[in-house]
Amino acid sequence: MTRPMNVLQDFKQGGPLDLYRGRARFDWKALKLALETPEVVDYQNQLYAELQRHEEYQAEGLPSASFDEQRRRACRQSLTYKSIELLSIGYQLQNLKFPFMATTVMMQLAPASTIKFNVAHTLFTDAIRTLGTGRHAHFLQQAEEGVISGCYCLTEIAHGSNVKAMRTSAVFDKDKQCFVLNSEGFEAAKCWAGGLGQVATHAIVYAQLRSKQQLHGLHCFVVPIRDPRTLLPFPGLLVGDMGEKIGLNGIDNGFVLFQNYEIPKENLLNKLGDVTEQGDYVTPFKDPSKRHGAALGALSGGRVVITGICAAYGVKALTIAVRYAAVRKQFGPSEQGPEVPILEYQTHFSVDSALGHNKERLPELGAELHAISSASKPLAGWSMRDAIQECREACGGHGYLKVAGLGDIRNDHDANMTYEGENHVLIQQTSNWLLKFWPLVERQQPIATPLRSADFLSRGLEILRGARIKARTVAELCEPDAIIPIYQWLVCHLLQTTHDKLAAEGAKGAFWGRNNCQVFRAKSLGVAFIQHFVLQVMLEKIEQQSDAEIRAVLRQLFSLQALFWLEKLHMATIYQGGLAQGGATATLIQDAVLELCAQLKDQAVALVDAVAPPDFVLNSPLGASDGQVYKHLQAALLSAPFALSRPAWWQDIATWKSKL
Amino acid sequence: MTRPMNVLQDFKQGGPLDLYRGRARFDWKALKLALETPEVVDYQNQLYAELQRHEEYQAEGLPSASFDEQRRRACRQSLTYKSIELLSIGYQLQNLKFPFMATTVMMQLAPASTIKFNVAHTLFTDAIRTLGTGRHAHFLQQAEEGVISGCYCLTEIAHGSNVKAMRTSAVFDKDKQCFVLNSEGFEAAKCWAGGLGQVATHAIVYAQLRSKQQLHGLHCFVVPIRDPRTLLPFPGLLVGDMGEKIGLNGIDNGFVLFQNYEIPKENLLNKLGDVTEQGDYVTPFKDPSKRHGAALGALSGGRVVITGICAAYGVKALTIAVRYAAVRKQFGPSEQGPEVPILEYQTHFSVDSALGHNKERLPELGAELHAISSASKPLAGWSMRDAIQECREACGGHGYLKVAGLGDIRNDHDANMTYEGENHVLIQQTSNWLLKFWPLVERQQPIATPLRSADFLSRGLEILRGARIKARTVAELCEPDAIIPIYQWLVCHLLQTTHDKLAAEGAKGAFWGRNNCQVFRAKSLGVAFIQHFVLQVMLEKIEQQSDAEIRAVLRQLFSLQALFWLEKLHMATIYQGGLAQGGATATLIQDAVLELCAQLKDQAVALVDAVAPPDFVLNSPLGASDGQVYKHLQAALLSAPFALSRPAWWQDIATWKSKL
Ligand SMILES: Cc1cc2nc3c(=O)[nH]c(=O)nc-3n(C[C@H](O)[C@H](O)[C@H](O)COP(=O)(O)OP(=O)(O)OC[C@H]3O[C@@H](n4cnc5c(N)ncnc54)[C@H](O)[C@@H]3O)c2cc1C
Ligand SMILES: Cc1cc2nc3c(=O)[nH]c(=O)nc-3n(C[C@H](O)[C@H](O)[C@H](O)COP(=O)(O)OP(=O)(O)OC[C@H]3O[C@@H](n4cnc5c(N)ncnc54)[C@H](O)[C@@H]3O)c2cc1C
């Protein structure tokens, strides 16, 4: 990078946000540069500028585009992404954080188009790269050139989370040296694949491989779907569109049914398993379940990205709500607001650092990363879901306007609960991983994982023994030295009680056993574990800050986040396990939350300034950086073509009236 | 009513829901008739049949109608409502419960059209009836005849909750014997009024009355807006449409700015205050704040209706999620589901009974009803918000499809948090009402309100003294005799601590004092109070049941609801106030919730059968009464016109591709 650093622009002065900006005890620019390196901030600003130049990304007016027009627009936007150099693989390799920053920026600007782009250009090609071999290089080449466009077909109509039960079959035909794909009726149709509905020319298809009458489990195939020149589907396929959704309508999620559909033998992605010309099955794996795990591994990275996407949505919603709250006057300042911002910054931190740390010890790292990503996506997903909703309600009636933007954020974000692993199902992966450590804890043996997320479990018995919350004042309780031990105790206690409950339920069989200890136990365990990890990572980041003011405000956010979660989610457990006795502790935690909110109220606008996207991305009259809420609202309402005109069908009313 | 009772139809047999239906320990028809009288159920069925006959109410296909078409459709639907005899005032007077049932049915079928209808035919006319006098009878007459169509303008762009700060002015002009309306700029424009955007001919406008240079506060005026023959606005007005919203897009919410707009003196609704021909102000009220309260009284009824609307939405969402969960097989039965149904039935009960009870002692009843409705709307609103979201997530990917219906329910329901009193603001009315009783509690004086919702406070000190949860087994804890005292203790404890905190914060002035004790105190107080009331009422209803099986299942729902709320919302308070010590109580509550969920799992489908709307109203492939989820899903997806066709703009992709 030789380009000179782009200077961060000051916000225009003289508006209603000046008051709160003046009260900030830190410099928002310094905070921005503390959260991201100057190089990344510079990249972000370049990307904003580049995207704003393209006509495709200009904000739409009202009324919203039709379903078909949304599709067309998303297609255009995702193809345009491909032409932007800042988004090219080559450029992004310069800095490991560029791809994350790019996704944040793109998701804040145009979520559906961005997901379309990522499925076609990352998910599709990553699967080929991870599971394919040299013979599949031409697919990568063609995808890179934009000649073909891929999608990813795992889910079926009747099975989603339960991947092993997928029923699409791929039978090897020795004579023709091909695989024959079949769907057992509509329930086995592949579905939901983004891009499949209207435009994909190729699909990664997960199917049960059979050869010589023998089943070998799920394998991946590259399957031609549409002729790239005509975009018409090939015979033997019934391909269609899933239609309208709650949000993300720019994505053409599709379904496909195979009827004796033949594909070349070579289209099997054969790194983990292959079929010889004779039809014999060969695999480097002895344990089929290991192969199965590896075949699905491609998804783990996606989850980390989604954690970041949740944060990106959250930032947008918070920017709108915090700025509006600072401008809107109703009796006096609302007191709901300040609780929310804190939900944000932590998740923002965790993503980077989970990846930044330690690249050796890959297999173990893989398992730990899987456990972390399987919990961080649900935590980020649910936290942001609630935060977005709080923001919507905090903006009152005007928050219910389409132009405010909060409805779209909520509706788009909603899908994050479900795809790349349904949240409730996913978080079980984390608790299962943790449960494996319990025998070591009991025997007081050392536990050391690559990212050190569970190392404190080595001291598990000690942590549990006679633990008590000792803080007696709000100030004492807000100290990291008081907070971190509480979370470590929570994880140890929930691990122990989940383990005990599992043992007690064992008689009902493993499936029912696990099922019966999810609510109040295993799920809370996964949540507490990831919260502890996020708080740890956040703390490390804070301690690295040299600016005392920034350290101070981040410390407040740290304490507020930690205590807010305790109050909202863990109070019962704290008393159940005896970490507190007597009411004083609960009161202390609540007092601390309220005091931190009060302290941060005047910092909220500046905090948001440090993470807010520019106005053209935010695209909300309530959240504009100049705070001219009513001016922008007036412009937005009056600019709609129908705002002041009589409806074309006005005479119908007269007709109906006269029929009364 | 001489019509013979309509027989309740059996569900078709031979589908995937048979299994769970067979497991039900009670007869869903008996339950339905236990929840509503036969006369009301009969009315409901007649109304369903009547609505299904009209072409206007047939379900739409995909893609969804354009914004303009949604408006047109809602207009048609709301005008058609007016022609249906079952919905006429005359017919509805036959049974006090008919209007509630009608609203439930209509809201489940077509929410936007129903709200449009209610604003024009209830809110508008009720305001005239309550605040007007004989000289306004012609407005009622014309509205009844459908010659004019009204709306209700209270909210302004810059002020909503803070009603007293409204800035629209109405100045009496003695020479012209008229009032002159003015808005001080866009911030004082009336806004959000349903119907104002495109069709209303008249509006109830709240404006600050001034005469002889003296301000007399907010008063209501009937203001002509559009010529009924042309639907064009009158000069002196800038009337417009608020544009798209998160949901309820069929409603034309509008804004209006007045510029020296003259209306006849007689258009002042003059029951609570009037101006003589000389311009002297006369009012029967000595205390202006009493007059202000009376002027806004019209809204109290609306809130009770909204509580019912929340329940109506909840029933729809639960029907979809429970039936889908019973059919969808993924690993094994999901364990998230069963927790949700319980959120429902209680709110269903509370509405009726709050009204059914006691019609004497009107002024006190008014205050109590205000306190109850100000808390029941937030409780129902927030509970259903969370329940709908749980339902959406519980349906996995297919729950994210537009046709599943859950997105629309959520987006439409969302407005309930905000209108007719923003939830957070509203619930303060309840805590304020309760706080007035504290001096009586301290002096152990009897408290007796018309609906007896707060009578137990008479024993407040006794309830607080040395209280402890005594139940030691799940069975003991599930007993109403164990549960009701817990809630009574919660209300007393929260009342005491809110009062104490308020006293402690008093130095900061009343406004900040109240503000600083909302979170964790006053808000929880309002919530616990209404929960106790709802549980009490539910219990009375249950004890009236003669069928033992129905009593049993309702008792289980009662216990689950009560304990679910304790677990989710009150655990900290329970330990804080010392009602429990040691972890066993928290564990017992959680165990009870899980055990009740397990018991109710097999009852869930039949419970839903008793409250579900018919398929044409539910209009969701996931929730159809025959349980043929995949068949309906296939039909829904394939019937969309674009499902299998290449997009019209397909060549654009080729063009863009070649530009790469
Ligand atoms: C916008 C969007 C885009 C998508 N894009 C793609 C794509 O490109 N390619 C693709 O292949 N798929 C895609 N999907 C599908 C997605 O991956 C699945 O929806 C997801 O895996 C969940 O599966 P499901 O829908 O079958 O839910 P289900 O597995 O049916 O889950 C339904 C409910 O049951 C519960 N449940 C299930 N099993 C258990 C258990 N063991 N314990 C407790 N609870 C359980 C879940 O928590 C959930 O609440 C997409 C989905 C969406 C919404
Ligand atoms: C679909 C829809 C239909 C509507 N129809 C009509 C209609 O027909 N006629 C009409 O007149 N109006 C209508 N309204 C407007 C509605 O009544 C207002 O939106 C509502 O009263 C809330 O006011 P507000 O929007 O100004 O919110 P605000 O009062 O600005 O509230 C914003 C936030 O501040 C918080 N807040 C405000 N004051 C306090 C306080 N004292 N303590 C704590 N928190 C506080 C609130 O909790 C909220 O989170 C409609 C609104 C919607 C969304």
PDB file of N, CA and C in Angstrom, chain B residues 402-425:
ATOM      1  N   LYS B 402     -42.335 -15.993   2.184  1.00  0.00           N
ATOM      2  CA  LYS B 402     -43.482 -15.081   2.287  1.00  0.00           C
ATOM      3  C   LYS B 402     -44.798 -15.852   2.459  1.00  0.00           C
ATOM      4  N   VAL B 403     -44.960 -16.931   1.693  1.00  0.00           N
ATOM      5  CA  VAL B 403     -46.228 -17.670   1.754  1.00  0.00           C
ATOM      6  C   VAL B 403     -46.483 -18.282   3.123  1.00  0.00           C
ATOM      7  N   ALA B 404     -45.424 -18.503   3.915  1.00  0.00           N
ATOM      8  CA  ALA B 404     -45.630 -19.065   5.250  1.00  0.00           C
ATOM      9  C   ALA B 404     -46.467 -18.120   6.107  1.00  0.00           C
ATOM     10  N   GLY B 405     -46.365 -16.834   5.832  1.00  0.00           N
ATOM     11  CA  GLY B 405     -47.245 -15.866   6.491  1.00  0.00           C
ATOM     12  C   GLY B 405     -46.664 -15.231   7.746  1.00  0.00           C
ATOM     13  N   LEU B 406     -45.600 -15.810   8.294  1.00  0.00           N
ATOM     14  CA  LEU B 406     -45.103 -15.325   9.588  1.00  0.00           C
ATOM     15  C   LEU B 406     -44.462 -13.939   9.481  1.00  0.00           C
ATOM     16  N   GLY B 407     -43.847 -13.654   8.352  1.00  0.00           N
ATOM     17  CA  GLY B 407     -43.234 -12.333   8.175  1.00  0.00           C
ATOM     18  C   GLY B 407     -44.286 -11.237   8.183  1.00  0.00           C
ATOM     19  N   ASP B 408     -45.379 -11.469   7.487  1.00  0.00           N
ATOM     20  CA  ASP B 408     -46.434 -10.451   7.464  1.00  0.00           C
ATOM     21  C   ASP B 408     -47.044 -10.267   8.846  1.00  0.00           C
ATOM     22  N   ILE B 409     -47.241 -11.373   9.541  1.00  0.00           N
ATOM     23  CA  ILE B 409     -47.809 -11.251  10.891  1.00  0.00           C
ATOM     24  C   ILE B 409     -46.879 -10.404  11.750  1.00  0.00           C
ATOM     25  N   ARG B 410     -45.596 -10.691  11.699  1.00  0.00           N
ATOM     26  CA  ARG B 410     -44.641  -9.929  12.506  1.00  0.00           C
ATOM     27  C   ARG B 410     -44.630  -8.456  12.119  1.00  0.00           C
ATOM     28  N   ASN B 411     -44.608  -8.200  10.816  1.00  0.00           N
ATOM     29  CA  ASN B 411     -44.509  -6.811  10.369  1.00  0.00           C
ATOM     30  C   ASN B 411     -45.769  -6.017  10.678  1.00  0.00           C
ATOM     31  N   ASP B 412     -46.909  -6.674  10.573  1.00  0.00           N
ATOM     32  CA  ASP B 412     -48.159  -5.988  10.918  1.00  0.00           C
ATOM     33  C   ASP B 412     -48.259  -5.792  12.435  1.00  0.00           C
ATOM     34  N   HIS B 413     -47.912  -6.846  13.161  1.00  0.00           N
ATOM     35  CA  HIS B 413     -48.015  -6.773  14.625  1.00  0.00           C
ATOM     36  C   HIS B 413     -47.100  -5.697  15.207  1.00  0.00           C
ATOM     37  N   ASP B 414     -45.985  -5.510  14.588  1.00  0.00           N
ATOM     38  CA  ASP B 414     -44.975  -4.567  15.083  1.00  0.00           C
ATOM     39  C   ASP B 414     -45.578  -3.202  15.438  1.00  0.00           C
ATOM     40  N   ALA B 415     -46.533  -2.758  14.651  1.00  0.00           N
ATOM     41  CA  ALA B 415     -47.144  -1.437  14.898  1.00  0.00           C
ATOM     42  C   ALA B 415     -47.867  -1.387  16.238  1.00  0.00           C
ATOM     43  N   ASN B 416     -48.292  -2.545  16.738  1.00  0.00           N
ATOM     44  CA  ASN B 416     -48.999  -2.560  18.023  1.00  0.00           C
ATOM     45  C   ASN B 416     -48.131  -2.078  19.182  1.00  0.00           C
ATOM     46  N   MET B 417     -46.817  -2.148  19.025  1.00  0.00           N
ATOM     47  CA  MET B 417     -45.921  -1.652  20.079  1.00  0.00           C
ATOM     48  C   MET B 417     -46.055  -0.139  20.212  1.00  0.00           C
ATOM     49  N   THR B 418     -46.472   0.496  19.120  1.00  0.00           N
ATOM     50  CA  THR B 418     -46.319   1.942  19.011  1.00  0.00           C
ATOM     51  C   THR B 418     -47.627   2.724  19.061  1.00  0.00           C
ATOM     52  N   TYR B 419     -48.628   2.279  18.301  1.00  0.00           N
ATOM     53  CA  TYR B 419     -49.810   3.159  18.244  1.00  0.00           C
ATOM     54  C   TYR B 419     -50.742   2.977  19.442  1.00  0.00           C
ATOM     55  N   GLU B 420     -51.658   3.898  19.585  1.00  0.00           N
ATOM     56  CA  GLU B 420     -52.558   3.959  20.752  1.00  0.00           C
ATOM     57  C   GLU B 420     -51.751   3.932  22.050  1.00  0.00           C
ATOM     58  N   GLY B 421     -50.646   4.631  22.050  1.00  0.00           N
ATOM     59  CA  GLY B 421     -49.793   4.699  23.233  1.00  0.00           C
ATOM     60  C   GLY B 421     -48.592   3.790  23.091  1.00  0.00           C
ATOM     61  N   GLU B 422     -47.425   4.398  22.971  1.00  0.00           N
ATOM     62  CA  GLU B 422     -46.185   3.624  22.860  1.00  0.00           C
ATOM     63  C   GLU B 422     -46.044   2.774  24.127  1.00  0.00           C
ATOM     64  N   ASN B 423     -45.693   1.519  23.974  1.00  0.00           N
ATOM     65  CA  ASN B 423     -45.695   0.579  25.100  1.00  0.00           C
ATOM     66  C   ASN B 423     -44.955   1.071  26.353  1.00  0.00           C
ATOM     67  N   HIS B 424     -43.734   1.569  26.166  1.00  0.00           N
ATOM     68  CA  HIS B 424     -42.949   1.976  27.339  1.00  0.00           C
ATOM     69  C   HIS B 424     -43.590   3.162  28.052  1.00  0.00           C
ATOM     70  N   VAL B 425     -44.185   4.034  27.258  1.00  0.00           N
ATOM     71  CA  VAL B 425     -44.819   5.210  27.842  1.00  0.00           C
ATOM     72  C   VAL B 425     -46.108   4.793  28.552  1.00  0.00           C
TER      73      VAL B 425
END
